[in-house]
Each structure stands twice: as structure tokens, then as C-alpha cells.
mmCIF file with all atom_site columns, C-alpha atoms in Angstrom:
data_model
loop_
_atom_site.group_PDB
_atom_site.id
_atom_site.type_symbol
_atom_site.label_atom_id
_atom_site.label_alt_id
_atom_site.label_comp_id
_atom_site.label_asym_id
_atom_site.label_entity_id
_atom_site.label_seq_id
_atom_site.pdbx_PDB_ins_code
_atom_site.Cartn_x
_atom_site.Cartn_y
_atom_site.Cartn_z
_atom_site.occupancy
_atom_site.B_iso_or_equiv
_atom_site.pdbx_formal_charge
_atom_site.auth_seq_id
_atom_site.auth_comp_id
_atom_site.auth_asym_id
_atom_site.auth_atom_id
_atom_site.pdbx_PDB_model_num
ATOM 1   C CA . UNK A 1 1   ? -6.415  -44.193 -26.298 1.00 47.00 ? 1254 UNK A CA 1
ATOM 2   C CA . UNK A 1 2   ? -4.761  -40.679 -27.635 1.00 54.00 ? 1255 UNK A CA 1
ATOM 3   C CA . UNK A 1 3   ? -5.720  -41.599 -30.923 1.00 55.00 ? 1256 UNK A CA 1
ATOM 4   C CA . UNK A 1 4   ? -9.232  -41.344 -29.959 1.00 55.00 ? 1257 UNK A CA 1
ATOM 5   C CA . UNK A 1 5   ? -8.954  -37.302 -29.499 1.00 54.00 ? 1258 UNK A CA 1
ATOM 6   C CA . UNK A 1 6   ? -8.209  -35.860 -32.486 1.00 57.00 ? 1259 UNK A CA 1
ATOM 7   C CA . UNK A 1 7   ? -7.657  -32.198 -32.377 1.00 66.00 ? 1260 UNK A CA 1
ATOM 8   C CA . UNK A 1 8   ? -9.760  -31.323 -35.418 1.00 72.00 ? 1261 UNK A CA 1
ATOM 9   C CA . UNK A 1 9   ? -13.566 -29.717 -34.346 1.00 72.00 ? 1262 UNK A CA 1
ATOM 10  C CA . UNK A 1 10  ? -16.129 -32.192 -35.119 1.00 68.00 ? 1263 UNK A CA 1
ATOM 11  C CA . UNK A 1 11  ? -19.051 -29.471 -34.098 1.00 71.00 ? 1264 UNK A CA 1
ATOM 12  C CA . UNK A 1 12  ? -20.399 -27.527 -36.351 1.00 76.00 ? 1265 UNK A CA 1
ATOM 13  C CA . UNK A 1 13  ? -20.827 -23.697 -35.517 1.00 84.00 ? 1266 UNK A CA 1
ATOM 14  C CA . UNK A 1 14  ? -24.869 -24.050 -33.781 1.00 84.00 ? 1267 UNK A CA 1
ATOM 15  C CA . UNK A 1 15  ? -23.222 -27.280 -32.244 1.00 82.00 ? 1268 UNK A CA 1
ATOM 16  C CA . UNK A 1 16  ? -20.471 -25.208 -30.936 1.00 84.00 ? 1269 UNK A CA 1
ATOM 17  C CA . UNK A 1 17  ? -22.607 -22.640 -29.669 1.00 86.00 ? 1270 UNK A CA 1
ATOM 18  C CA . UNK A 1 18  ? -25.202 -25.173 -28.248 1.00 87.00 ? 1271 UNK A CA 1
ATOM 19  C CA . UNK A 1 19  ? -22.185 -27.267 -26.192 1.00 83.00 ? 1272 UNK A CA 1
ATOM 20  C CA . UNK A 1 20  ? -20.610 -23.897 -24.863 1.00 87.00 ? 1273 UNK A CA 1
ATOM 21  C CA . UNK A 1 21  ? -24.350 -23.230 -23.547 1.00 89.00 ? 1274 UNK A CA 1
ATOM 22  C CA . UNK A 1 22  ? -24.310 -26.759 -21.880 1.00 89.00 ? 1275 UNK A CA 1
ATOM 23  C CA . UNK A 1 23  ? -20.947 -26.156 -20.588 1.00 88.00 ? 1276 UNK A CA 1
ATOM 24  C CA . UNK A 1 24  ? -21.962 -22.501 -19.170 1.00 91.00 ? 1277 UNK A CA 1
ATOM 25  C CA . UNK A 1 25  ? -25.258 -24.033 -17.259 1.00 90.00 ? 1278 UNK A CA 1
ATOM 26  C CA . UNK A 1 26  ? -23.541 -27.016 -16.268 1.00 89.00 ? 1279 UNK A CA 1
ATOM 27  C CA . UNK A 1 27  ? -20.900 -24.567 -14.529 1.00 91.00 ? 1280 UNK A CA 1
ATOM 28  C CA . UNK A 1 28  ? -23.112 -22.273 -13.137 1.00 92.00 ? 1281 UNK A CA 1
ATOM 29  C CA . UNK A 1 29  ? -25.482 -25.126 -11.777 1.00 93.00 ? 1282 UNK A CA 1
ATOM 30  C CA . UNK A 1 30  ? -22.012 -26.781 -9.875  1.00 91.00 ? 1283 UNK A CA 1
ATOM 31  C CA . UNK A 1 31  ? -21.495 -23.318 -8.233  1.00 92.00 ? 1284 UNK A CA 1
ATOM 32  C CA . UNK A 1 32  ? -25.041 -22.509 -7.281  1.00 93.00 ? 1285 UNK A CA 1
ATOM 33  C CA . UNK A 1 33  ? -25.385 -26.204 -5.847  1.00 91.00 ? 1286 UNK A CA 1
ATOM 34  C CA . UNK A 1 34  ? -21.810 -26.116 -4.209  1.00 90.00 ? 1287 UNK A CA 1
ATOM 35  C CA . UNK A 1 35  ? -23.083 -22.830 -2.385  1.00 91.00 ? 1288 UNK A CA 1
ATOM 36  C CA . UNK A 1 36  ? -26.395 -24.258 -1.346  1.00 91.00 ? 1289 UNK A CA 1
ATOM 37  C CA . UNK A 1 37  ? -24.301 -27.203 -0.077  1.00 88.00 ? 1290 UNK A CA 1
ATOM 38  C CA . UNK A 1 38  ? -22.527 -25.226 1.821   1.00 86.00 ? 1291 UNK A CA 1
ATOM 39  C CA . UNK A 1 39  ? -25.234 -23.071 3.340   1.00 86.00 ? 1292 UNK A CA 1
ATOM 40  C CA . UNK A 1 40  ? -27.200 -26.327 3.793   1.00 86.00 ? 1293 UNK A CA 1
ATOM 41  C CA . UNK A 1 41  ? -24.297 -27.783 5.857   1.00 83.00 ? 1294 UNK A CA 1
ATOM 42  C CA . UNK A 1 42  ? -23.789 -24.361 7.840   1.00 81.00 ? 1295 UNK A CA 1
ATOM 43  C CA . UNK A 1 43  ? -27.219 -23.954 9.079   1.00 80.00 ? 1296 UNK A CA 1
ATOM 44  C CA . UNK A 1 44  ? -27.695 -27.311 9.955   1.00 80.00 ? 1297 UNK A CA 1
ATOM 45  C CA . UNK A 1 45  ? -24.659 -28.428 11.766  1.00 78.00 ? 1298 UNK A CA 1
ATOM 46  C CA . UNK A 1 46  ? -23.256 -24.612 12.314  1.00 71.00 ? 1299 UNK A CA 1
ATOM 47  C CA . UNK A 1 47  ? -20.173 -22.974 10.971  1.00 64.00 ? 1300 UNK A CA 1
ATOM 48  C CA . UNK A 1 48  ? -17.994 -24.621 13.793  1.00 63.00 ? 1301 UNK A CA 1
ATOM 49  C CA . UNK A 1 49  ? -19.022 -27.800 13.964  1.00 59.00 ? 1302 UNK A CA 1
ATOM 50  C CA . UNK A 1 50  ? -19.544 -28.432 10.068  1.00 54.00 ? 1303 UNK A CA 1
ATOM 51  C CA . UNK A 1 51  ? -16.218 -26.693 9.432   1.00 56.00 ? 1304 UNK A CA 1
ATOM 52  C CA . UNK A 1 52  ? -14.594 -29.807 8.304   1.00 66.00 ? 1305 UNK A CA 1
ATOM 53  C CA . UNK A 1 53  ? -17.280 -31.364 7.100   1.00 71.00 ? 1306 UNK A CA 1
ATOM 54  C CA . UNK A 1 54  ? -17.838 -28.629 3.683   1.00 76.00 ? 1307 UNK A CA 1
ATOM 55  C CA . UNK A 1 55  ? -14.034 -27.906 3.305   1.00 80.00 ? 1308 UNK A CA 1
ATOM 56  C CA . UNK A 1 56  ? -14.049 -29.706 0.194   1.00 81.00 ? 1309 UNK A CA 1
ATOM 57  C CA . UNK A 1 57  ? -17.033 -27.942 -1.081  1.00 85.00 ? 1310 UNK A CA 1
ATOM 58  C CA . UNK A 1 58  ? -15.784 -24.539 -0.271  1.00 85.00 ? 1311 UNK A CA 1
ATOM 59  C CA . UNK A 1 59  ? -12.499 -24.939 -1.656  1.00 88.00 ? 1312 UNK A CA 1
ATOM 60  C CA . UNK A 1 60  ? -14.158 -25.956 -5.534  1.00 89.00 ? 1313 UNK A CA 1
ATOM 61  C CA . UNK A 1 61  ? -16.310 -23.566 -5.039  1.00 89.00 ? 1314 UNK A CA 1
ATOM 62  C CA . UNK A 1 62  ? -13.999 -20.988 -4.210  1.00 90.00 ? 1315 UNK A CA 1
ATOM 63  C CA . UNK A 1 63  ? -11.668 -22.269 -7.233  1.00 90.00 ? 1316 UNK A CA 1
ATOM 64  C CA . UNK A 1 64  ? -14.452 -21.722 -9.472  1.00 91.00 ? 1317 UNK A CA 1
ATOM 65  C CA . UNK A 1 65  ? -15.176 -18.762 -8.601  1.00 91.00 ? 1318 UNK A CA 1
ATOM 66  C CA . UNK A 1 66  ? -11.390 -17.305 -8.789  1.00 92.00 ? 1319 UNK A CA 1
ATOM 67  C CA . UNK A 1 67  ? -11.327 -18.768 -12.142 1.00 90.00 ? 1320 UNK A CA 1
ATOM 68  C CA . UNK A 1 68  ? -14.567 -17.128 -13.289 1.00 89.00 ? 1321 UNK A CA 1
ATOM 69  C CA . UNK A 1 69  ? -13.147 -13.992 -12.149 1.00 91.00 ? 1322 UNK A CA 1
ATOM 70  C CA . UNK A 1 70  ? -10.012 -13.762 -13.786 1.00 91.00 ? 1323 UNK A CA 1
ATOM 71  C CA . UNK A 1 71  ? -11.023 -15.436 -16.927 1.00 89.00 ? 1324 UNK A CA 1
ATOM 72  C CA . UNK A 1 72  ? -14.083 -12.633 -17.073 1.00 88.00 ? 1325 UNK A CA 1
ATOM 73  C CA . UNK A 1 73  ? -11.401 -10.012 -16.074 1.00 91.00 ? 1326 UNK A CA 1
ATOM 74  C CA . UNK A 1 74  ? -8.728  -11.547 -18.459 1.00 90.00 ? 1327 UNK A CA 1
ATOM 75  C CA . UNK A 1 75  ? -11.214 -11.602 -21.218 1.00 87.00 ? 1328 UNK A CA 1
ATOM 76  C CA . UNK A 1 76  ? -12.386 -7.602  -20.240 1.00 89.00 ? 1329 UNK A CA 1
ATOM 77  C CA . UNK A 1 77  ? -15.873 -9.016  -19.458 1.00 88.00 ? 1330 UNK A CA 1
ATOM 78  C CA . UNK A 1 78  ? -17.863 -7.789  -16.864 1.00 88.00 ? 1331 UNK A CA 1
ATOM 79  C CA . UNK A 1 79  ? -21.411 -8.440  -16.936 1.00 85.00 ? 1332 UNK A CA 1
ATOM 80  C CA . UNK A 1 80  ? -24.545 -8.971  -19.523 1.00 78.00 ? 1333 UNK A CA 1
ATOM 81  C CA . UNK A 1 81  ? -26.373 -6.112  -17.673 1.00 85.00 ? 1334 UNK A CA 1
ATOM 82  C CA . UNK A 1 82  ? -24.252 -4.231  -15.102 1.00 87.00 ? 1335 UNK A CA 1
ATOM 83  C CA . UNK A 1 83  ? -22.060 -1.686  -15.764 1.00 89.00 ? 1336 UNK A CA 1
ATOM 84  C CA . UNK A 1 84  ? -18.520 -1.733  -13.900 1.00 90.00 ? 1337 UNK A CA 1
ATOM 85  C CA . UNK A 1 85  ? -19.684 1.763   -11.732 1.00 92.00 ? 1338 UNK A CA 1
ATOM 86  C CA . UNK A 1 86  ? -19.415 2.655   -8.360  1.00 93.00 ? 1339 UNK A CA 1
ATOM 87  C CA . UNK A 1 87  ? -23.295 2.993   -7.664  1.00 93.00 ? 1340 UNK A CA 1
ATOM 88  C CA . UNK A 1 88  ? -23.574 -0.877  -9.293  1.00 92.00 ? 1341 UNK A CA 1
ATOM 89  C CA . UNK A 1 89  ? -20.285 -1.768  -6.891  1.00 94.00 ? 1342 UNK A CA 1
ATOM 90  C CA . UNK A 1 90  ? -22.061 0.101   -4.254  1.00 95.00 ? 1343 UNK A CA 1
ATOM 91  C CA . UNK A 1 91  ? -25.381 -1.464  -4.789  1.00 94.00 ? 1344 UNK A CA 1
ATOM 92  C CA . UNK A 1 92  ? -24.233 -5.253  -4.877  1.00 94.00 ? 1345 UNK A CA 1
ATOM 93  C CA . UNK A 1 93  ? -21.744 -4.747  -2.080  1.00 97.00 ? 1346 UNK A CA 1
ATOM 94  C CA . UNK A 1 94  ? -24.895 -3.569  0.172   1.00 97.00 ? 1347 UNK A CA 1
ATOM 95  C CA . UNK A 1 95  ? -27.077 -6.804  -1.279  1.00 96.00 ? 1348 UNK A CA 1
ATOM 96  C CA . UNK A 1 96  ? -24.311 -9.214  -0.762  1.00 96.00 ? 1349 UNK A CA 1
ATOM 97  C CA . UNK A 1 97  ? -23.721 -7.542  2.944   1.00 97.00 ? 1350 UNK A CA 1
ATOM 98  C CA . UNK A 1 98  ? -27.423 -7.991  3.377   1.00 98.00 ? 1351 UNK A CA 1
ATOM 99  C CA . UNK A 1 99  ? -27.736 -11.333 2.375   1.00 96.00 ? 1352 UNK A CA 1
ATOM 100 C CA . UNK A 1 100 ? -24.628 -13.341 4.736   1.00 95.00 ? 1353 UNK A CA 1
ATOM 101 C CA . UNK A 1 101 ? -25.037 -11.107 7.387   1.00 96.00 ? 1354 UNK A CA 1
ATOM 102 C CA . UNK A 1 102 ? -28.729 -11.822 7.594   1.00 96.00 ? 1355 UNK A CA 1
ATOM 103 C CA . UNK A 1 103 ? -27.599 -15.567 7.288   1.00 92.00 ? 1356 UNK A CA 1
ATOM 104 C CA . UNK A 1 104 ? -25.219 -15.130 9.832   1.00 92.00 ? 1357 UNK A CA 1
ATOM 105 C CA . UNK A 1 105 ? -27.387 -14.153 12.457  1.00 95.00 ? 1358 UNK A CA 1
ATOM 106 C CA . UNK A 1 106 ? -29.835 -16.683 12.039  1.00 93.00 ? 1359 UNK A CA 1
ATOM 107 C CA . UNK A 1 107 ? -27.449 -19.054 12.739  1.00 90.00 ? 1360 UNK A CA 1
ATOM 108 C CA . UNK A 1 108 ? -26.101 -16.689 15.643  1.00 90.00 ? 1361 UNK A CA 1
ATOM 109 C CA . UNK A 1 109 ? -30.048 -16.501 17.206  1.00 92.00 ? 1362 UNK A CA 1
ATOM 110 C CA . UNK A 1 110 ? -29.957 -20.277 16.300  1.00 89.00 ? 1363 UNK A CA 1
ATOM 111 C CA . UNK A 1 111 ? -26.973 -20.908 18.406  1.00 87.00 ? 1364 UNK A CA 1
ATOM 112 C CA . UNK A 1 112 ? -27.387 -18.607 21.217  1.00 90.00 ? 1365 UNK A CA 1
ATOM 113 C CA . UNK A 1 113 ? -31.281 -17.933 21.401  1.00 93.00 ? 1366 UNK A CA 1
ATOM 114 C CA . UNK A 1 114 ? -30.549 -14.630 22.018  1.00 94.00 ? 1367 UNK A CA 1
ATOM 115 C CA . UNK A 1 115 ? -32.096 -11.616 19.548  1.00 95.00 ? 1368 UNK A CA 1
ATOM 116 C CA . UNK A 1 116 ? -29.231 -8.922  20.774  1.00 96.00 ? 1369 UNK A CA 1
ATOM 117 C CA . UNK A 1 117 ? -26.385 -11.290 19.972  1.00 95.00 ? 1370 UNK A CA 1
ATOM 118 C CA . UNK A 1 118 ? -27.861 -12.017 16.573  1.00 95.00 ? 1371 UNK A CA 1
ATOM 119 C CA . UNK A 1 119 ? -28.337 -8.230  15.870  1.00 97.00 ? 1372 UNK A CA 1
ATOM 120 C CA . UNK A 1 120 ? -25.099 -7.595  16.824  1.00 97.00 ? 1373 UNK A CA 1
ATOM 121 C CA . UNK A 1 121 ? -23.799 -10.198 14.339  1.00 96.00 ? 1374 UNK A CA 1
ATOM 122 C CA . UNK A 1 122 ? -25.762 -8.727  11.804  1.00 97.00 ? 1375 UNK A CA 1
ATOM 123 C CA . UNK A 1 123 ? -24.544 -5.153  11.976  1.00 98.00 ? 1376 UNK A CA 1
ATOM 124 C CA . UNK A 1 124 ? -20.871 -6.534  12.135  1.00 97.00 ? 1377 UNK A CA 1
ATOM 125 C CA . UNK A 1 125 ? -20.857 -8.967  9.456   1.00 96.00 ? 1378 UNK A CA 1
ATOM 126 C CA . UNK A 1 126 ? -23.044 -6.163  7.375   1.00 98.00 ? 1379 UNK A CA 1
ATOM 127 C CA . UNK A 1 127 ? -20.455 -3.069  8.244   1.00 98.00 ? 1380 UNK A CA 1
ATOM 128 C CA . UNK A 1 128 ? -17.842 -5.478  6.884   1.00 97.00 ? 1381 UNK A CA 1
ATOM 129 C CA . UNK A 1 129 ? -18.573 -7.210  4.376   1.00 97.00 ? 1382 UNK A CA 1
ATOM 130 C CA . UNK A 1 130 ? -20.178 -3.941  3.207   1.00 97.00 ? 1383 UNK A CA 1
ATOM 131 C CA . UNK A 1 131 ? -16.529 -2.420  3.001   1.00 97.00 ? 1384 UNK A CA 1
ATOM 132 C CA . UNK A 1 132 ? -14.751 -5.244  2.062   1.00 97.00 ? 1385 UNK A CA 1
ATOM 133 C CA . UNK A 1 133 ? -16.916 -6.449  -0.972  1.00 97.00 ? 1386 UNK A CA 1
ATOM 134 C CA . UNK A 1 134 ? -16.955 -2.366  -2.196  1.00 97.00 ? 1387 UNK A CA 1
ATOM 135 C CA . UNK A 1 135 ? -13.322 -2.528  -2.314  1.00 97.00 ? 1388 UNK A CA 1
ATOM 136 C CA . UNK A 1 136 ? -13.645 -5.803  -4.106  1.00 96.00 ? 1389 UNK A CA 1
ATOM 137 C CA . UNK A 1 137 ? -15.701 -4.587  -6.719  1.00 96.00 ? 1390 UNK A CA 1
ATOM 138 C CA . UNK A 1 138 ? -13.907 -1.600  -7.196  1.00 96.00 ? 1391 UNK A CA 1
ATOM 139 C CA . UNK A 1 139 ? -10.638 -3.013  -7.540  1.00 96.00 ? 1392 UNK A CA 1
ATOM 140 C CA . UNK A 1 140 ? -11.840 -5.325  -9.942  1.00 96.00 ? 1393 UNK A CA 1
ATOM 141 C CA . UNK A 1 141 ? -13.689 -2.821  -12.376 1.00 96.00 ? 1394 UNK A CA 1
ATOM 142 C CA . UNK A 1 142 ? -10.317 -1.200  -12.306 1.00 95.00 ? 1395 UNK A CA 1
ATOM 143 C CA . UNK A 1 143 ? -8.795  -3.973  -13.632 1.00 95.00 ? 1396 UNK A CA 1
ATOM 144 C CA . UNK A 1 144 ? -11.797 -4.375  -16.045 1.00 93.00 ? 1397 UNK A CA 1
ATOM 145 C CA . UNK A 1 145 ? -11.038 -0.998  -17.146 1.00 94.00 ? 1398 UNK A CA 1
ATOM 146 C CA . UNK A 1 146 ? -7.476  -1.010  -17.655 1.00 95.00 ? 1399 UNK A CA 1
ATOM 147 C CA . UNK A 1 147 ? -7.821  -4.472  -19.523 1.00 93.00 ? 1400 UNK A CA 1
ATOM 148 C CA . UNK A 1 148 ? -10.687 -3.442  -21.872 1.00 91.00 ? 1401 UNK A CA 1
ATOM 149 C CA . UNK A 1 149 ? -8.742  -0.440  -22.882 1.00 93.00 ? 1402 UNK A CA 1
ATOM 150 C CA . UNK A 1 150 ? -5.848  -2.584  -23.130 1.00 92.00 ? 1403 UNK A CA 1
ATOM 151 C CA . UNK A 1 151 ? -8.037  -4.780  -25.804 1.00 89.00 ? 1404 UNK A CA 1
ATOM 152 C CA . UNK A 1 152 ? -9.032  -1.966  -27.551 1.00 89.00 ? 1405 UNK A CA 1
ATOM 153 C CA . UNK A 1 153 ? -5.755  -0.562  -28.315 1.00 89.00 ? 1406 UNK A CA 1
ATOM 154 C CA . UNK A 1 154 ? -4.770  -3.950  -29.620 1.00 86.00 ? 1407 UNK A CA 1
ATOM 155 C CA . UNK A 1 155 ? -7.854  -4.129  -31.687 1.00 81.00 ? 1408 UNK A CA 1
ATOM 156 C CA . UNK A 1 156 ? -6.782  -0.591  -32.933 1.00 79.00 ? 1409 UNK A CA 1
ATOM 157 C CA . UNK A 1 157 ? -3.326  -1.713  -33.946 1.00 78.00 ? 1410 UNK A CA 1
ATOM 158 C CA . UNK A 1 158 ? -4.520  -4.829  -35.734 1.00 79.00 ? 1411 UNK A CA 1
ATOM 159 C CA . UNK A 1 159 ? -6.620  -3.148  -37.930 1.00 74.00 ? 1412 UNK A CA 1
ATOM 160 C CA . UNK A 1 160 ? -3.977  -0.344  -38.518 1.00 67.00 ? 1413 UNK A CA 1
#
């Protein structure tokens, strides 16, 4: 069976680039689908009772996304179109806030029927998430920072 793999690159460089585009949306449609899964499975059965039920999903999904983070990170890659700043950390911290807190308290006014106890789960899960996805961000465009000019330097020396 080994002698079926043979290390030698049978692609061509468009094929190359083609199967590493296949590869990327293949990726990226496995995360966005595990996360639907598990919203899917939240709001319908709630958080408690589904808790078992998704632990599989969350887990891959949380793999994946460790491992797109510290392959970007190892790599010095940040984004396509966002700049590692605090406004952008800011910004995305607030949206990302936004978004599972508001998620979180439909399934709170869901559970309990009760608008104050779903407002109050908002503004919790908003104040900290808010915090604790800042301090995400910001720790990890330091270490975006650090490795790019880390990369740089080594580019410089190479071509010294």
C-alpha cells in the first residue's frame, strides 16, 4: 500500500494552487457547518440538555480553530483585510459580544419566558465576552507582531 504514495508532487503549480483552494473551502465549510451544528443543537434542545449531545462537535471545532490560530500566528498571518489594531480588536470583540450574547438570551427568554432574565443574560454574557475576546485579540496581535518581526529579521539575514 506505501508504495502507492510516492513523495514526489504530481500537481503542477495551477493544480497546486487549485487543490490548496479546495482544501481551504473544504476547511472553512467543516467549521462554519460544525458551528451551525452546534448552534442548531443549542437552540433546539438548550445548552443543558444538549450538552452531551454536541461534545463531539465542539471539541473538532474547537481543534480547528486552535490550529487555525497558531498556524496563522506561526506563519505571522493575520488577516486578508484587517489590520492587527486595537480599534479592529476592539471592533470584533464588540461584534462577537453582540452576536452570543444576543444568542444567549434567546435561548434564556426561550427557557424562562421571561424578558428581564433574558436582558440580564444579555448584558452579562456581552460585558464578558466583550473583555475577554479584547484581551484575546490583543494578546494575539502581540504575538503576530513579535513573530512577523521575527520573520523579517530572518528574511534580512538570508539575503545578507
Amino acid at each position: 500500500m506505501m508504495k502507492w504514495f510516492n513523495k514526489k508532487n504530481n500537481l503542477d503549480e495551477m493544480q497546486e494552487l487549485q487543490l490548496l483552494k479546495a482544501e481551504s473551502r473544504g476547511f472553512w465549510i467543516g467549521f462554519i457547518g460544525l458551528a451551525a451544528a452546534i448552534a442548531v443543537q443549542a437552540f433546539l434542545y438548550g445548552v443543558n440538555s444538549a450538552g452531551d449531545m454536541f461534545l463531539g462537535e465542539f471539541i473538532v471545532f474547537l481543534c480547528m480553530g486552535l490550529y487555525l490560530i497558531g498556524s496563522c500566528l506561526r506563519n505571522g498571518i493575520w488577516d486578508r483585510h484587517l489590520k492587527a489594531t486595537p480599534s479592529v480588536n476592539i471592533g470584533l470583540s464588540l461584534i462577537a459580544a453582540t452576536v452570543t450574547a444576543l444568542f444567549n438570551a434567546i435561548l434564556s427568554y426561550r427557557n424562562f419566558q421571561s424578558v428581564s432574565t433574558a436582558l440580564s443574560v444579555f448584558i452579562a454574557y456581552f460585558l464578558m465576552l466583550s473583555v475577554a475576546v479584547s484581551v484575546a485579540l490583543t494578546l494575539c496581535s502581540a504575538l503576530y507582531r513579535r513573530r512577523r518581526k521575527h520573520l523579517e529579521e530572518e528574511n534580512d539575514d538570508i539575503e545578507n
